[in-house]
PDB file of C-alpha atoms in Angstrom:
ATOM      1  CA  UNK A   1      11.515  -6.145 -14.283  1.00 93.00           C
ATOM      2  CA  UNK A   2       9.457  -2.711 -13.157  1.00 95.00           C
ATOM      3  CA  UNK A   3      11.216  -1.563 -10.239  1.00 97.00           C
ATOM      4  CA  UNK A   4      10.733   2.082  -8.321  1.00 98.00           C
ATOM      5  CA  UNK A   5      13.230   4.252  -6.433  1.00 98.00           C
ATOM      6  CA  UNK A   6      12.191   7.084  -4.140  1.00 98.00           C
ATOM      7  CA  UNK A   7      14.439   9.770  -3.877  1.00 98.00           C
ATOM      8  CA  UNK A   8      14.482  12.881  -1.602  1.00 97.00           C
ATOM      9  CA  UNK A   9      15.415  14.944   1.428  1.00 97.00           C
ATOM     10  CA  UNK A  10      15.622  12.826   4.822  1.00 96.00           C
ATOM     11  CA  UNK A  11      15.259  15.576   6.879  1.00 98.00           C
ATOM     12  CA  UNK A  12      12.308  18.255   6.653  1.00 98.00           C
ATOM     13  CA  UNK A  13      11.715  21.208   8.583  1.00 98.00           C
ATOM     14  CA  UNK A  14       8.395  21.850  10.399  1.00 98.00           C
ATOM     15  CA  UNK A  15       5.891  23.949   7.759  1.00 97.00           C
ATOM     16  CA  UNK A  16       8.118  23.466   5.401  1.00 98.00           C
ATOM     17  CA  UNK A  17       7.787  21.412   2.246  1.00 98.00           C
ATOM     18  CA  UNK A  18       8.015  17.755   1.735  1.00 98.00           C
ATOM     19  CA  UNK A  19       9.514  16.523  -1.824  1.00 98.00           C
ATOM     20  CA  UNK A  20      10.058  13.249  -3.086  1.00 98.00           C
ATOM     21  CA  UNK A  21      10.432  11.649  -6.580  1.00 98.00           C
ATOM     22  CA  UNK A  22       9.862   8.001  -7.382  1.00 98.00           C
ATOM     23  CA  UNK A  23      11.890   7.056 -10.780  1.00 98.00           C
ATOM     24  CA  UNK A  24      10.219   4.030 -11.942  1.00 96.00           C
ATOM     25  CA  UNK A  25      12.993   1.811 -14.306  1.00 96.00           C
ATOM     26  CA  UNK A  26      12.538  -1.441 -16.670  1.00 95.00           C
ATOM     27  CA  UNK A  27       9.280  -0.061 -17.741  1.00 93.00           C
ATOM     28  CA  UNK A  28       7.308   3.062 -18.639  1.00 92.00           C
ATOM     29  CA  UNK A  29       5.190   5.095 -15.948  1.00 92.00           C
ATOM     30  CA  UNK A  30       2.745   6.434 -19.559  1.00 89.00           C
ATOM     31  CA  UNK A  31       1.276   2.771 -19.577  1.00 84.00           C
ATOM     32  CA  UNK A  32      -2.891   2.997 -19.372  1.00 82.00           C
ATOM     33  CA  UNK A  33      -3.436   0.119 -17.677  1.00 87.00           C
ATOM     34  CA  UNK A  34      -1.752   1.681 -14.158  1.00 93.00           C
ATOM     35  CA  UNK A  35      -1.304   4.277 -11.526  1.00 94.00           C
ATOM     36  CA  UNK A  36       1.191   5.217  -9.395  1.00 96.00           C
ATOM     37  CA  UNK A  37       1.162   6.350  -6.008  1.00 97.00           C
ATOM     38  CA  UNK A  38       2.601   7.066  -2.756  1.00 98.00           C
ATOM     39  CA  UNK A  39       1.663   5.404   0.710  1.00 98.00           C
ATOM     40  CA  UNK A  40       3.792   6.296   4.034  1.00 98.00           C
ATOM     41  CA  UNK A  41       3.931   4.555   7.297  1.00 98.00           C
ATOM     42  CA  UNK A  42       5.139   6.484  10.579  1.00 98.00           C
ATOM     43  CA  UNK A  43       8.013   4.348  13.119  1.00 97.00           C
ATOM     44  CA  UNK A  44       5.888   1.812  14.326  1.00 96.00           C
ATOM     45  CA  UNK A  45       2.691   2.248  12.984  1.00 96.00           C
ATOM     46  CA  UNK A  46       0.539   1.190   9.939  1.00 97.00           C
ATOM     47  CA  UNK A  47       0.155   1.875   6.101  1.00 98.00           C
ATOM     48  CA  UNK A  48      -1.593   5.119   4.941  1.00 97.00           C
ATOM     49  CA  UNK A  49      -2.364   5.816   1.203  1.00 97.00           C
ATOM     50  CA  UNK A  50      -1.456   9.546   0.353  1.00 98.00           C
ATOM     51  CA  UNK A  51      -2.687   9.410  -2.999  1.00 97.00           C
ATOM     52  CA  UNK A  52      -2.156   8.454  -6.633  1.00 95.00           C
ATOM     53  CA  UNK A  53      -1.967   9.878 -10.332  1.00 94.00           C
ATOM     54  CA  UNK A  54      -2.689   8.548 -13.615  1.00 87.00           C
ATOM     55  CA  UNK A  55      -0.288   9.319 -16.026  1.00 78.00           C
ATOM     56  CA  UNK A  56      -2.779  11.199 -17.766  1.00 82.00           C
ATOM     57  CA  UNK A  57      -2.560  13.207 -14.928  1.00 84.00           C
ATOM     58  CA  UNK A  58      -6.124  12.482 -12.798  1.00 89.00           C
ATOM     59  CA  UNK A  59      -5.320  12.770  -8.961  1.00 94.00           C
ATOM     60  CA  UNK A  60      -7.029  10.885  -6.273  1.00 93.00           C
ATOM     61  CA  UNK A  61      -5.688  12.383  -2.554  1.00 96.00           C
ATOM     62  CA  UNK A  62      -6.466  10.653   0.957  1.00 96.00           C
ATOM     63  CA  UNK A  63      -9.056  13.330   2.466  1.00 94.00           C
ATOM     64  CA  UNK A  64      -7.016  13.932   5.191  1.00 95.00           C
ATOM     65  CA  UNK A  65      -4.545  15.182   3.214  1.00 97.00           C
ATOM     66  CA  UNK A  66      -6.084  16.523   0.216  1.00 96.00           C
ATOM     67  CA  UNK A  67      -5.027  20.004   1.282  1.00 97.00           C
ATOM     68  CA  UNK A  68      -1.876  19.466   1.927  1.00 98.00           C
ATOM     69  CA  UNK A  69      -0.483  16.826  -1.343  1.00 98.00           C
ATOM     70  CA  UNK A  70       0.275  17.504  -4.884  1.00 98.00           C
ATOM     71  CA  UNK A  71       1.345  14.428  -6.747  1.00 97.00           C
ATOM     72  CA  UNK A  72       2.405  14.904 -10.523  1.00 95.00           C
ATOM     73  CA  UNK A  73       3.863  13.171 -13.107  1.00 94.00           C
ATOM     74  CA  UNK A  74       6.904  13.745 -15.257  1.00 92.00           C
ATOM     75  CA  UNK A  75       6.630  10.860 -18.422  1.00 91.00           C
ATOM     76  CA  UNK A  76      10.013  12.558 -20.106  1.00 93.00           C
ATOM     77  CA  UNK A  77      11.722  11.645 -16.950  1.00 95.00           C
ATOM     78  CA  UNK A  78       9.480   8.310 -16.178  1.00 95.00           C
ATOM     79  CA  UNK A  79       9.262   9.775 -12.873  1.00 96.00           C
ATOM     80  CA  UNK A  80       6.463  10.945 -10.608  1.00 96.00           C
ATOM     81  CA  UNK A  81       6.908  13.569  -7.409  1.00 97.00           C
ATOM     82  CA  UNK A  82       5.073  14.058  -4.479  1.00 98.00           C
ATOM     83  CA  UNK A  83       5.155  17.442  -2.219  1.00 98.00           C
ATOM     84  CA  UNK A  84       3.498  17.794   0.930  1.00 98.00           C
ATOM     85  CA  UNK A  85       3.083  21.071   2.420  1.00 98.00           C
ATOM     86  CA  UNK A  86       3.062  22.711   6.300  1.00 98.00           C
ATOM     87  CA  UNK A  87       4.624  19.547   7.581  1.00 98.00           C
ATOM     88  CA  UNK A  88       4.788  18.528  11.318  1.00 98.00           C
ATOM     89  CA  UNK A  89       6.003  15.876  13.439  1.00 98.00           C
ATOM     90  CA  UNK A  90       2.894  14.062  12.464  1.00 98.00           C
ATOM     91  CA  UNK A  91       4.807  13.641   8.766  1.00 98.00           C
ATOM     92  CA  UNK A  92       7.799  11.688   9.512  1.00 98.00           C
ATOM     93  CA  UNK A  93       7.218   8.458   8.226  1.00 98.00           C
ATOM     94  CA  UNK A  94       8.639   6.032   5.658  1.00 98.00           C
ATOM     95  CA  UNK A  95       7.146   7.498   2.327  1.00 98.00           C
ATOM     96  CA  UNK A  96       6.750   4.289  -0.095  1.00 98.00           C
ATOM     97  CA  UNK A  97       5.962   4.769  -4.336  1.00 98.00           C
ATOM     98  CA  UNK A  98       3.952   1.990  -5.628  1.00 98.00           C
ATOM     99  CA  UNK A  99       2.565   1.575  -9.321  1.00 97.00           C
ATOM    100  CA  UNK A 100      -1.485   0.726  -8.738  1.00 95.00           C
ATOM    101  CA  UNK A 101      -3.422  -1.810 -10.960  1.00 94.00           C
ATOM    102  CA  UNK A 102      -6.941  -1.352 -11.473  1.00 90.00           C
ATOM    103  CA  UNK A 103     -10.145  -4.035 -11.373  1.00 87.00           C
ATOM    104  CA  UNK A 104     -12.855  -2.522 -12.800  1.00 82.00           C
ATOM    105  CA  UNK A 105     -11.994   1.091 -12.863  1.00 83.00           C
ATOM    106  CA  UNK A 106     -11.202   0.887  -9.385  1.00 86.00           C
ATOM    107  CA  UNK A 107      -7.507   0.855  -7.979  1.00 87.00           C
ATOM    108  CA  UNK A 108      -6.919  -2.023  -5.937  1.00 92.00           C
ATOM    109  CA  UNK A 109      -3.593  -3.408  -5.528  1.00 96.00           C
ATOM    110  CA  UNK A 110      -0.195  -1.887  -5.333  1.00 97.00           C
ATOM    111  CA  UNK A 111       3.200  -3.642  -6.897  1.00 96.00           C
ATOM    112  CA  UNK A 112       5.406  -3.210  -7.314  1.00 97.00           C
ATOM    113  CA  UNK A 113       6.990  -1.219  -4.301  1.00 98.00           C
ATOM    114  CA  UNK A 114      10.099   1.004  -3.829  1.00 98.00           C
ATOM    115  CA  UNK A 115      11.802   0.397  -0.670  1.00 98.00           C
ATOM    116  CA  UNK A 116      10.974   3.502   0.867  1.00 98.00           C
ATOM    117  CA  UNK A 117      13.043   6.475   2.090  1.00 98.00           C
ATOM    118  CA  UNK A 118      12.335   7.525   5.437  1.00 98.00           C
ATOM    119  CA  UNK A 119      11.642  11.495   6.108  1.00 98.00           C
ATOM    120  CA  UNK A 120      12.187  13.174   9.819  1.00 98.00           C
ATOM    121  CA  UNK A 121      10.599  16.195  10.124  1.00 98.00           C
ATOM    122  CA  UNK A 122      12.563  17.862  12.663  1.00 97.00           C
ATOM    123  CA  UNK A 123      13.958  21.407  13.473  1.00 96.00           C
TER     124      UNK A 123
ATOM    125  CA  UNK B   1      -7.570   5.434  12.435  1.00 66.00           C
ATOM    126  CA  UNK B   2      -8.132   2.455   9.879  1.00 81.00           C
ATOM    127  CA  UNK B   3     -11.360   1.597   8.066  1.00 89.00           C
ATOM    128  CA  UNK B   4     -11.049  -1.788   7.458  1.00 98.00           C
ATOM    129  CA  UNK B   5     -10.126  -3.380  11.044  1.00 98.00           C
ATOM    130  CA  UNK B   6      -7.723  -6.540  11.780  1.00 98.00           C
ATOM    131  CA  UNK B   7      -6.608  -8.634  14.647  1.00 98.00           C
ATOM    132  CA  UNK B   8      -3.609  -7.014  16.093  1.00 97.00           C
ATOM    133  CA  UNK B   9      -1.927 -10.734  16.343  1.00 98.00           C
ATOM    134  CA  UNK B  10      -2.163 -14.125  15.327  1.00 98.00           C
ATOM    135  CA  UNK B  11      -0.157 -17.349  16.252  1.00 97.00           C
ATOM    136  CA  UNK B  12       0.355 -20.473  15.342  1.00 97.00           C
ATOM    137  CA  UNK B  13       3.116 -23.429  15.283  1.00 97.00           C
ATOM    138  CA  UNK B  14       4.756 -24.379  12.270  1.00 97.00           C
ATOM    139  CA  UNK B  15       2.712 -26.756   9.984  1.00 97.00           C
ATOM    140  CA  UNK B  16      -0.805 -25.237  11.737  1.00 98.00           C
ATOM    141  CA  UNK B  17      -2.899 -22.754   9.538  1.00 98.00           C
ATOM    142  CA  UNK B  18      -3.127 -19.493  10.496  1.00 98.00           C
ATOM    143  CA  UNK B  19      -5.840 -16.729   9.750  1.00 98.00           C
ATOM    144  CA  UNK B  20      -6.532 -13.590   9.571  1.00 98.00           C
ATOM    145  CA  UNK B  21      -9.738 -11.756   9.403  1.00 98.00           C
ATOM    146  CA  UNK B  22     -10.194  -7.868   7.993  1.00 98.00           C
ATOM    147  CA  UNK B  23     -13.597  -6.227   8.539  1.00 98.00           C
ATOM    148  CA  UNK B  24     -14.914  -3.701   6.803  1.00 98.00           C
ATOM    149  CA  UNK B  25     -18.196  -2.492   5.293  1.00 97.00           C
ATOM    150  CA  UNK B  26     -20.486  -1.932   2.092  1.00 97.00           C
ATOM    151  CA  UNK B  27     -18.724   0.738   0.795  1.00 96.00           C
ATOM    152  CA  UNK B  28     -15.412  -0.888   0.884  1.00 97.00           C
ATOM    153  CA  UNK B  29     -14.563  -4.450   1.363  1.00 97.00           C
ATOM    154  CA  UNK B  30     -18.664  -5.100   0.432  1.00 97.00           C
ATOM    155  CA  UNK B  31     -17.922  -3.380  -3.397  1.00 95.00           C
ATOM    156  CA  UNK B  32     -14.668  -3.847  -3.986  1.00 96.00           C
ATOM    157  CA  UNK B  33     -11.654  -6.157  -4.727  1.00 96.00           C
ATOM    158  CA  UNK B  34      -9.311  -7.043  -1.575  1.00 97.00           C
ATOM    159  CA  UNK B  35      -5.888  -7.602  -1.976  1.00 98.00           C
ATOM    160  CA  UNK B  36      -3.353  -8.647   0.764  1.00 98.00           C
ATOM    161  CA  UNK B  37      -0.049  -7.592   1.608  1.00 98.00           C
ATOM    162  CA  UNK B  38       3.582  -9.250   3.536  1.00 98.00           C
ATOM    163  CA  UNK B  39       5.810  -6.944   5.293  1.00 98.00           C
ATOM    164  CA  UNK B  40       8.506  -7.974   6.764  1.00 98.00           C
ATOM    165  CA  UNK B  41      10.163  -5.471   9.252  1.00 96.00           C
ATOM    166  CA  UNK B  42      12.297  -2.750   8.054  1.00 96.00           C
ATOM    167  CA  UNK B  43      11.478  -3.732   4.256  1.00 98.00           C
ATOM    168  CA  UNK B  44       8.561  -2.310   1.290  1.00 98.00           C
ATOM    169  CA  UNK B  45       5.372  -4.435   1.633  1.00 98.00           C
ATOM    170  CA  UNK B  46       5.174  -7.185  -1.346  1.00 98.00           C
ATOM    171  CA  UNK B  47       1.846  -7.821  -2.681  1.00 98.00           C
ATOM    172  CA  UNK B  48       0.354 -11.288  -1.671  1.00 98.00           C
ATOM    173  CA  UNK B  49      -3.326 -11.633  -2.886  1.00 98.00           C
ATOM    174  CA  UNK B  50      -4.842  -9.334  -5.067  1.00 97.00           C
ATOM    175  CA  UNK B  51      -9.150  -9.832  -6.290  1.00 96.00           C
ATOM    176  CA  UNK B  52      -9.425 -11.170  -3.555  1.00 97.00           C
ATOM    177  CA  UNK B  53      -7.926 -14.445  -3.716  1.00 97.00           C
ATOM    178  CA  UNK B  54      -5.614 -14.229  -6.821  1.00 97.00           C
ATOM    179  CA  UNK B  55      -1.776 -15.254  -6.163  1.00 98.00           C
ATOM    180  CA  UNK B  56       0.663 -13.000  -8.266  1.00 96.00           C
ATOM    181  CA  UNK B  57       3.451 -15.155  -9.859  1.00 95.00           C
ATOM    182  CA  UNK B  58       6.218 -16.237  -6.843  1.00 95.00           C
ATOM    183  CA  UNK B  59       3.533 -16.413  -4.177  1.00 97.00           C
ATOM    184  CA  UNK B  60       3.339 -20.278  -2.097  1.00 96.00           C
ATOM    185  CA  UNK B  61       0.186 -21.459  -2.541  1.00 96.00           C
ATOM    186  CA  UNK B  62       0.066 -22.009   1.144  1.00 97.00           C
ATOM    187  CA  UNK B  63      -1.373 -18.427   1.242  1.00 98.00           C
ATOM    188  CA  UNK B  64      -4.988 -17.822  -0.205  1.00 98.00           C
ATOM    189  CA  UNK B  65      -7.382 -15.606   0.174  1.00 98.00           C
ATOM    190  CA  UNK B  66     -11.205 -15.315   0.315  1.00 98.00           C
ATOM    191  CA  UNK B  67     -14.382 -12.249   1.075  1.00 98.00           C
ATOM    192  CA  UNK B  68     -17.574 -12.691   2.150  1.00 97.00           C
ATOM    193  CA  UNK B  69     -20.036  -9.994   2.507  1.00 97.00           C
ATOM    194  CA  UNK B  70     -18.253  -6.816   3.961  1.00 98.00           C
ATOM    195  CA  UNK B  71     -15.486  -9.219   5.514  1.00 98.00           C
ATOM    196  CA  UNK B  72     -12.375 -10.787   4.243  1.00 98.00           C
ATOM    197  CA  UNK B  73      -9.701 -13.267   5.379  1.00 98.00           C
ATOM    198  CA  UNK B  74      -6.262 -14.580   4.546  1.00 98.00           C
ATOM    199  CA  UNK B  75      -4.923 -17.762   5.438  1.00 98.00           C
ATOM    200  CA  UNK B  76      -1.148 -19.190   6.054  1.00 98.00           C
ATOM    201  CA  UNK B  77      -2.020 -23.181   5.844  1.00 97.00           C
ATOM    202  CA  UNK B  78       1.594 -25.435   6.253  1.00 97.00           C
ATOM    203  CA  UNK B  79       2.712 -22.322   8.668  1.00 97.00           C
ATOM    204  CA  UNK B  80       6.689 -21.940   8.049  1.00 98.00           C
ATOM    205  CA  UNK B  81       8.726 -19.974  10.566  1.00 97.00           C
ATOM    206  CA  UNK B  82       9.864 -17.259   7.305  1.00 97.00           C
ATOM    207  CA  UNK B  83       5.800 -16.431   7.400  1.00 98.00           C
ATOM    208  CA  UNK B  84       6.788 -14.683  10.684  1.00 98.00           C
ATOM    209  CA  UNK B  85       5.766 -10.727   9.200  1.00 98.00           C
ATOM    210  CA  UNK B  86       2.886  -8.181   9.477  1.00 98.00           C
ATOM    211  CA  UNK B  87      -0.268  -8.383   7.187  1.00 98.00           C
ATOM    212  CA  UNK B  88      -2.263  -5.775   5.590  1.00 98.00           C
ATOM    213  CA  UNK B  89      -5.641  -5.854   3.733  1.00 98.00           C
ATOM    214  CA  UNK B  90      -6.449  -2.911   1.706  1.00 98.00           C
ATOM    215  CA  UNK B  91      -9.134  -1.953  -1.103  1.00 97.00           C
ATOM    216  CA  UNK B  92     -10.987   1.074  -2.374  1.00 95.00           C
ATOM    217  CA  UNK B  93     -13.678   2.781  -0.459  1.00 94.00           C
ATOM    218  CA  UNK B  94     -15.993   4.063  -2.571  1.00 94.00           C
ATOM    219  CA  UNK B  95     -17.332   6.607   0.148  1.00 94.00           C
ATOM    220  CA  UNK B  96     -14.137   7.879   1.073  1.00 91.00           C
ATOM    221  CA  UNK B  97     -13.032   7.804  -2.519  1.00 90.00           C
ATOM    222  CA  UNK B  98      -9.834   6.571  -1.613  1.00 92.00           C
ATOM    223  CA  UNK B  99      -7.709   3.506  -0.818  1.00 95.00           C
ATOM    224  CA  UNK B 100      -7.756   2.197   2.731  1.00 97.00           C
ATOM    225  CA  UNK B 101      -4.942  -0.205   4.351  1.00 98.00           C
ATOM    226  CA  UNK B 102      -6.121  -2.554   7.366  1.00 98.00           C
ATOM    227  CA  UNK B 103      -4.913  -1.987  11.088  1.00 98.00           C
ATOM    228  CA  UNK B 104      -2.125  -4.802  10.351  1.00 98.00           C
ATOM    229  CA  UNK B 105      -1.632  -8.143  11.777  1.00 98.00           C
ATOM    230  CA  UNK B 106       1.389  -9.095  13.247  1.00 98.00           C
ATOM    231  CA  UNK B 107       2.025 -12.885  12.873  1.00 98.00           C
ATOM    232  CA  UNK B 108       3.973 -14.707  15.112  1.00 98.00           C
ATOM    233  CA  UNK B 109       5.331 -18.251  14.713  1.00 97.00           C
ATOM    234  CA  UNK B 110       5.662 -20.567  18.063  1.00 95.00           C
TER     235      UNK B 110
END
């Protein structure tokens, strides 16, 4: 059973950098069939995609972000990272991994899930 | 703020059907595949429907889904009080090139 773990720092400083890993387990993150990607959702509030990666290595970023996210891909490690850059307030959130299927060339459903790790961005 | 827009709430007693609308446009929910998803609070979302009215494996038929144009809709028929979560449609936008998550419903059982 495919399950993901993200793993990281709880507590980021303002314009600092945000870095988290997902290890993905009980299956491996080179398949071609999938992406993998990372979604957050601030206290409270809805789901935001951040962005995903092929394992090829093909990025796709939430335009509101763009500038800000790197997501790459380790396949020795059958992990994947995300950093986010300059952070504020505006970034704490529960950061979710989630490995994407595709219909049609287009992604368009994420599971499975990690449970999420929750990152404060606070001096 | 949200592309694809959903009813902040829906009710319903147990045993009614329940469901929820998620509206979007051409260059989302009008081109692509919607899927669906449960979250229950403090836990991951779980996948529910996926092309647009596909079950994955472990999913009650009692949910199903269905699109129409640039609109889309879940529905909860035999409502049971453990369907008490929020719901999220999502699918690619082909404009924004990326993938967009409803405004969330939050479902409520009387």
């Amino acid at each position: 059973q495919l399950q993901l773990q993200e793993s990281g720092p709880g507590l980021v400083k303002p314009s600092e950098t945000l870095s988290l890993t997902c290890t993905v387990s009980g299956g491996s993150i080179s398949s071609s069939i999938y992406d993998w990607g990372w979604i957050r959702q601030p206290p409270g509030k809805g789901l935001e995609w951040i962005g995903n990666i092929y394992y090829s290595g093909s990025t796709y970023y939430n335009p509101s972000l763009k500038s800000r996210v790197t997501i790459s891909v380790d396949t020795s490690k059958n992990h994947f990272s995300l950093k986010l850059s300059s952070v504020t307030a505006a970034d704490t959130a529960v950061y979710y991994c989630g490995r994407l299927g595709r219909i049609a060339t287009r992604p368009a459903w994420f599971a499975p899930w990690g449970q999420g790790t929750l990152v404060t961005v606070s001096s | 703020q949200s592309v694809l827009t959903q009813p902040p709430s829906a009710s319903g007693t147990p045993g009614q059907r329940v469901t929820i609308s998620c509206s979007g446009n051409s260059s989302n929910i009008g081109s692509n595949y919607v899927s669906w998803y449960q979250q229950f609070p403090g836990t991951a979302p779980k996948l529910l429907i996926y092309s647009n009215n596909q079950r994955p494996s472990g999913v009650p038929d009692r949910f199903s889904g269905s699109r129409s144009g640039t609109s889309a809709s879940l529905a909860i028929n035999g409502l049971r009080s453990e369907d008490e979560a929020d719901y999220y449609c999502a699918t690619w936008d082909d404009s924004l090139s990326g993938y967009v998550f409803g405004t969330g419903t939050k479902v409520t059982v009387l």
